[in-house]
Short mmCIF file of C-alpha atoms in Angstrom, two decimals:
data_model
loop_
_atom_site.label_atom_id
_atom_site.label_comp_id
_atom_site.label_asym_id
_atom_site.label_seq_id
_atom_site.Cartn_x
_atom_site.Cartn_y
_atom_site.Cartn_z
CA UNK A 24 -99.70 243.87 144.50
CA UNK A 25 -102.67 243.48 146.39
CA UNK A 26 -105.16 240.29 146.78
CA UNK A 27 -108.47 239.74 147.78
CA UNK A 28 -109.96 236.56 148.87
CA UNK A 29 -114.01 236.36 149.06
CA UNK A 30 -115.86 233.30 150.66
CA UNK A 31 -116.74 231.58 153.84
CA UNK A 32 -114.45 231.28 156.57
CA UNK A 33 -115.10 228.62 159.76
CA UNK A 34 -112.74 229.95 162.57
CA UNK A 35 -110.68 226.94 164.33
CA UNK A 36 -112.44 226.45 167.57
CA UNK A 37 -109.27 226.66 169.36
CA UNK A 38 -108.44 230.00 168.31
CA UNK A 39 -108.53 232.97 170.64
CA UNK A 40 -110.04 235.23 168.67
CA UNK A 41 -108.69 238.20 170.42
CA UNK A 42 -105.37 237.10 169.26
CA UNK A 43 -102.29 239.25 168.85
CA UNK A 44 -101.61 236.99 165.19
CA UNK A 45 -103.71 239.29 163.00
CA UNK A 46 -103.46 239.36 159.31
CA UNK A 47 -100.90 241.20 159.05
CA UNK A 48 -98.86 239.22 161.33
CA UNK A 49 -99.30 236.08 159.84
CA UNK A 50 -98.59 237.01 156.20
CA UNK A 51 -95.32 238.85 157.62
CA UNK A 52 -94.58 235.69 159.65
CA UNK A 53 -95.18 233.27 156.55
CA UNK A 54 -93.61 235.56 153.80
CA UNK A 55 -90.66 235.24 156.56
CA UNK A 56 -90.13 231.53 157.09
CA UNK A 57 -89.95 231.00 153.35
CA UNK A 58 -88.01 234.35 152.28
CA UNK A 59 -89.98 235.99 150.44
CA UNK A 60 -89.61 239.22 152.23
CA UNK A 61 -87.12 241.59 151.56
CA UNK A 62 -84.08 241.18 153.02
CA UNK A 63 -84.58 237.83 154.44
CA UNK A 64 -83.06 235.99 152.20
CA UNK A 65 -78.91 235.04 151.57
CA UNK A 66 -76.82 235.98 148.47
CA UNK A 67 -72.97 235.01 147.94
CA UNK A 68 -71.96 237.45 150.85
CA UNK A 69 -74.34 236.16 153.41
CA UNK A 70 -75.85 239.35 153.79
CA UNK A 71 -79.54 239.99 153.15
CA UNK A 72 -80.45 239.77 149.87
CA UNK A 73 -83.82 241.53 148.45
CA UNK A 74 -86.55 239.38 148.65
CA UNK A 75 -90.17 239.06 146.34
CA UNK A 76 -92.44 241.64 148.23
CA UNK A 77 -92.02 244.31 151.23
CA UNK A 78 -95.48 243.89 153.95
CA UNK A 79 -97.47 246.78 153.40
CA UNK A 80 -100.30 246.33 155.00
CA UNK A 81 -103.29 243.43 155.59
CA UNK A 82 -106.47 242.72 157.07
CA UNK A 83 -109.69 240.10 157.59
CA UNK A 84 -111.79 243.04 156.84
CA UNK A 85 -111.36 246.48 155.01
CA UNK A 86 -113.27 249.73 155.33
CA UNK A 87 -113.85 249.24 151.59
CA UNK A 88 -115.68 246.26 151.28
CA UNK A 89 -119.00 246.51 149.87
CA UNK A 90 -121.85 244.37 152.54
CA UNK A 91 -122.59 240.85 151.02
CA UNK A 92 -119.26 240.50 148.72
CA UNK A 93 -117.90 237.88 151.29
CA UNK A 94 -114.71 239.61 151.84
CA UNK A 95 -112.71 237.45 154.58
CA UNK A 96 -109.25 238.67 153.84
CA UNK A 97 -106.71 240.94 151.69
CA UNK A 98 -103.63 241.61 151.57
CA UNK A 99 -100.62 244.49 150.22
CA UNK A 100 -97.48 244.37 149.29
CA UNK A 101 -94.95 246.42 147.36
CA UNK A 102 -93.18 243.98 144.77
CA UNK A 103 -89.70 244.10 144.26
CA UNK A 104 -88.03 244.81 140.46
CA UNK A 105 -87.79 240.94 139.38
CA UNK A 106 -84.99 239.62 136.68
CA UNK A 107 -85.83 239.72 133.08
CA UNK A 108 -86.75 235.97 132.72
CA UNK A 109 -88.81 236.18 135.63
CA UNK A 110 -93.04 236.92 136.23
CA UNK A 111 -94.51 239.06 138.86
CA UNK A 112 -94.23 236.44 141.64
CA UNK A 113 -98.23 236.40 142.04
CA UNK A 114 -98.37 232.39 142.77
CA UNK A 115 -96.30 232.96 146.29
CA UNK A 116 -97.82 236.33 146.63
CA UNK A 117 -101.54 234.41 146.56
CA UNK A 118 -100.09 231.31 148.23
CA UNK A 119 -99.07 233.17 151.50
CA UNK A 120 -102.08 234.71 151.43
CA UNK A 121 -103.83 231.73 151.41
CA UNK A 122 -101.90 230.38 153.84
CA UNK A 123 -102.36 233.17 156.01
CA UNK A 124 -106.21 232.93 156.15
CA UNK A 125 -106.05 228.91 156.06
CA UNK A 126 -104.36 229.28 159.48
CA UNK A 127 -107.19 230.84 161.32
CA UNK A 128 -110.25 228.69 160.06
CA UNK A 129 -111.19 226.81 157.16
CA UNK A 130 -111.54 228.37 153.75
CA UNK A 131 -113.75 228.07 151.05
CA UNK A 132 -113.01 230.17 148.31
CA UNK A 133 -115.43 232.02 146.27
CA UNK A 134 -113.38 234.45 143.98
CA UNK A 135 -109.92 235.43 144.24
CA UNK A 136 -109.03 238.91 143.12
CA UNK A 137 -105.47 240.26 142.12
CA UNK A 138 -104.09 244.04 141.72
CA UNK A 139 -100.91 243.48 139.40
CA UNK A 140 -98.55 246.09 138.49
CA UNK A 141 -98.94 245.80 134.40
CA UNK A 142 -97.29 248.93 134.17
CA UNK A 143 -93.85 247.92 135.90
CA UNK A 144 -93.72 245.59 133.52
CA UNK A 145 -90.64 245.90 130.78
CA UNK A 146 -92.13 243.27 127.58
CA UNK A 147 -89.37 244.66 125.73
CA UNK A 148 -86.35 243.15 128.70
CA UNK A 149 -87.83 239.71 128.10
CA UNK A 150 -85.45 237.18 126.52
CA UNK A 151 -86.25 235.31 123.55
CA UNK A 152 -86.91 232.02 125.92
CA UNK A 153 -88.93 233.74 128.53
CA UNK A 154 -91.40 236.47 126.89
CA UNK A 155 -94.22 234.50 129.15
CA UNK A 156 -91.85 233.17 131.89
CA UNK A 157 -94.64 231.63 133.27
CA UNK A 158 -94.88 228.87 130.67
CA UNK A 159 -91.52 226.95 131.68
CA UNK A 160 -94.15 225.86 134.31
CA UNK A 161 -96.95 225.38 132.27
CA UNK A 162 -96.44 221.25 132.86
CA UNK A 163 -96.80 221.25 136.66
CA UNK A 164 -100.02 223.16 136.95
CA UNK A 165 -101.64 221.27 134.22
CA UNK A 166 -103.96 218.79 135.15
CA UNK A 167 -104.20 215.59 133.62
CA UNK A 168 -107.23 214.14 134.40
CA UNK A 169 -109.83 216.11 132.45
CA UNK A 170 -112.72 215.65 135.04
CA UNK A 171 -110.83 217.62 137.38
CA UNK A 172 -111.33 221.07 135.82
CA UNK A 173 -113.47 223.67 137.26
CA UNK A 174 -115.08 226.01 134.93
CA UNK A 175 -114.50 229.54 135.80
CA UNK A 176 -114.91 232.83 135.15
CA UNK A 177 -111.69 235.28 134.12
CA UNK A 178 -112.31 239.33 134.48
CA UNK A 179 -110.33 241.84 134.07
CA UNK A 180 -109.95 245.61 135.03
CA UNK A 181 -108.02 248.90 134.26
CA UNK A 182 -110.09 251.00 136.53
CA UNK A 183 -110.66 254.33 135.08
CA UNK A 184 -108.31 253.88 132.29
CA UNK A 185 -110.84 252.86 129.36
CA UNK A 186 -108.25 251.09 127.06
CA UNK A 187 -108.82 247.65 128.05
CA UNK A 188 -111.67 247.05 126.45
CA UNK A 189 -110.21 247.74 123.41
CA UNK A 190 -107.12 245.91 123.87
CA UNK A 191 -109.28 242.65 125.79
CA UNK A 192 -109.86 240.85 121.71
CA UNK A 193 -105.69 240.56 121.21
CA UNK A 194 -105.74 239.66 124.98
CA UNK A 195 -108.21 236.65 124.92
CA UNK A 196 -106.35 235.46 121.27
CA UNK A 197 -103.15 235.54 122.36
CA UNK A 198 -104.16 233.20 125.57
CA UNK A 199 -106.07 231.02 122.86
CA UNK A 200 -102.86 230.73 121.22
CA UNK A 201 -100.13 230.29 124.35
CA UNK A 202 -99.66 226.25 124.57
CA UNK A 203 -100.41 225.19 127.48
CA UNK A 204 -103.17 222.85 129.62
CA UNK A 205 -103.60 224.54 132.71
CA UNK A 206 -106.84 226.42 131.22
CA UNK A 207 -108.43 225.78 128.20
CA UNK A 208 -111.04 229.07 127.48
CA UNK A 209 -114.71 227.60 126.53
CA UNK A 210 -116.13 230.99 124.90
CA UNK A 211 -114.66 234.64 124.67
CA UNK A 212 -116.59 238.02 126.46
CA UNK A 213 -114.84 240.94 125.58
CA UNK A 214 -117.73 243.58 125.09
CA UNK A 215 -116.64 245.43 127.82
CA UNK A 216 -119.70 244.51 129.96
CA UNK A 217 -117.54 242.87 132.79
CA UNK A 218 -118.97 240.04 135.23
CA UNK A 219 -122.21 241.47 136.32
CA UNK A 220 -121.84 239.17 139.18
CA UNK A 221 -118.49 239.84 140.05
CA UNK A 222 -117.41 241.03 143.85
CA UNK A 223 -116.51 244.52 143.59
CA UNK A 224 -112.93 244.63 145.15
CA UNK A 225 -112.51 247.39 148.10
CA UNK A 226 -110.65 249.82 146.10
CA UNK A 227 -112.10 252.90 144.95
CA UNK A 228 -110.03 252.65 141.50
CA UNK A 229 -111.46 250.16 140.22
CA UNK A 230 -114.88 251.27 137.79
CA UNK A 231 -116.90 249.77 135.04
CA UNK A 232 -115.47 252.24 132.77
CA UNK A 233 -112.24 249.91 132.41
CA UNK A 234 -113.78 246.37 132.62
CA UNK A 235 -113.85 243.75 130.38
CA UNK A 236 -115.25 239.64 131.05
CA UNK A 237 -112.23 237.65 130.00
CA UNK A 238 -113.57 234.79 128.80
CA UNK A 239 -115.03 231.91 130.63
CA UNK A 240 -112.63 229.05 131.01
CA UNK A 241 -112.01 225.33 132.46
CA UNK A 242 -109.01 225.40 135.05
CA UNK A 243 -107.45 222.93 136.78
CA UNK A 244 -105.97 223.37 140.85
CA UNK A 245 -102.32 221.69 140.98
CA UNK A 246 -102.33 218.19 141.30
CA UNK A 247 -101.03 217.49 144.58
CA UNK A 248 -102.99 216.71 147.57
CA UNK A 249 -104.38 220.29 148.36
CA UNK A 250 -105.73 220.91 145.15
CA UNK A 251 -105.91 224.97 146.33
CA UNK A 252 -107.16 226.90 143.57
CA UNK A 253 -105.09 229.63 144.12
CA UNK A 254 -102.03 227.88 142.63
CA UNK A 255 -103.75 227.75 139.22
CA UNK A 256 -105.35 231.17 139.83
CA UNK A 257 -101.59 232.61 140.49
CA UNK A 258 -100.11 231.23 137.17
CA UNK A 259 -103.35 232.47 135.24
CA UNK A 260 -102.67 235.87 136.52
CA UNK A 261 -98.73 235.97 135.72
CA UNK A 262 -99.56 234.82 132.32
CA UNK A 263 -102.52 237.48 131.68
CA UNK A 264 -100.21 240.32 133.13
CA UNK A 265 -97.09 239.01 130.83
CA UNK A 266 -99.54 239.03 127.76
CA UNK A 267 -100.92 242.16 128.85
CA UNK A 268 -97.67 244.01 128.74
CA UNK A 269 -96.97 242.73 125.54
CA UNK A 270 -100.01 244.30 123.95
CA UNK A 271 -98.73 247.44 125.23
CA UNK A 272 -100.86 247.76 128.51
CA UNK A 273 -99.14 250.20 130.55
CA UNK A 274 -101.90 250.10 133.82
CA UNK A 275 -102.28 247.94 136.80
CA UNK A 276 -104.62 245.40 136.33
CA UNK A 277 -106.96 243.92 138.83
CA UNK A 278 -107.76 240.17 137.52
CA UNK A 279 -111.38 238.24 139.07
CA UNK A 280 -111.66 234.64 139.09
CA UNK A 281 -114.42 233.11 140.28
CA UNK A 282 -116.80 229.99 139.68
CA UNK A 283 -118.29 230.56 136.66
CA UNK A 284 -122.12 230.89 136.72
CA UNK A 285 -124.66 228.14 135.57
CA UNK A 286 -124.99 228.03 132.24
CA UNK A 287 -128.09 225.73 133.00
#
């Protein structure tokens, strides 16, 4: 998986900016204290047990990045096989990156993009009670309060593989369908076009040829006292990859969300 968060970042004053902590050492420090990495966890023998993600690498800034996107951090990591009734864990994934760049200055988010590995995906190994598993927790990222929604914009990619397009119509229904509050989809772009105003990400596999604008939708952060829009962004993504791999996608999928632009 890998995740790229665009925006402004204010440095903490008290931070040495020469500092050992880099990216990478924070993400490997936070995936740590909460066991996400592998072999940091405890199964019934008290040995390590695998974890969500091994560290592959991380930076503030990548040799990628095209000027003015606003790049201020990414992150990669190779996810581990995850049970049947389970999603690609993209909310911790995209919370400990968060995290990670929250703890060297203050963050203001201006897209958040996410590689996901659609094509490790087995639709066919999901039980009857979990072919979305993301849905059991449909009720804690919904918001209540309607005024509290952010309308945003939902892109996806294939890179050079040019089926998405095709397959973006069954995608976009079968979200319209899934019942659930956490985002309700205002209008429907699946031309193909993709978000003309969209950050590219700083990957070279990642072209127009495989790019479709999602739809443009009203999502709500997680009601707690943080309100970080990754949370919301996180379960969007698990649910588009899960719904992705059920229509037969067999590609990794790099998923955009963003504010969505003025409609005027």
């Amino acid at each position: 998986m890998f995740a790229a968060l665009h925006g402004d970042l204010v440095p903490h004053a008290w931070r040495d900016p020469g500092s050992e902590h880099d990216a990478y050492q924070l993400f490997h420090q936070r995936s740590l204290a909460m066991s996400w990495l592998d072999g940091t966890g405890t199964d019934d023998t008290g040995t390590g047990a695998p974890g969500l993600w091994a560290m592959n690498d991380a930076g503030w800034d990548h040799p990628l990045a095209a000027p003015g996107t606003e790049l201020v951090s990414w992150f990669q990591v190779e996810a581990g096989a995850m049970p049947g009734d389970r999603p690609l864990p993209v909310r911790p994934f995209l919370r400990c990156a968060e995290d990670t760049t929250a703890r060297v200055g203050t963050l203001r988010l201006s897209a958040v993009q996410i590689l996901m590995p659609v094509d490790g995906l087995d639709a066919s190994s999901r039980p009857p009670y979990a072919i979305v598993p993301s849905m059991h927790t449909a009720d804690w990222f919904a918001e209540r309060d309607p005024r509290a929604r952010t309308p945003v914009e939902v892109g996806v990619s294939s890179g050079r593989d040019p089926s998405l397009p095709a397959a973006a119509k069954h995608l976009a229904d079968n979200l319209g369908r899934l019942d659930q509050d956490v985002f309700v989809c205002e209008s429907y772009d699946v031309t193909g076009r993709g978000g003309t105003d969209a950050p590219p990400p700083p990957r070279r596999s990642t072209t127009a040829s495989g790019t479709a604008r999602l739809c443009r939708a009203w999502c709500c952060a997680e009601n707690s006292p943080s309100g970080r829009a990754t949370r919301s962004a996180g379960w969007l993504a698990e649910v588009v990859a899960d719904s992705a791999a059920r229509l037969g996608v067999r590609t990794p999928l790099l998923l955009t969300v963003r504010p969505a632009p003025s409609t005027g």
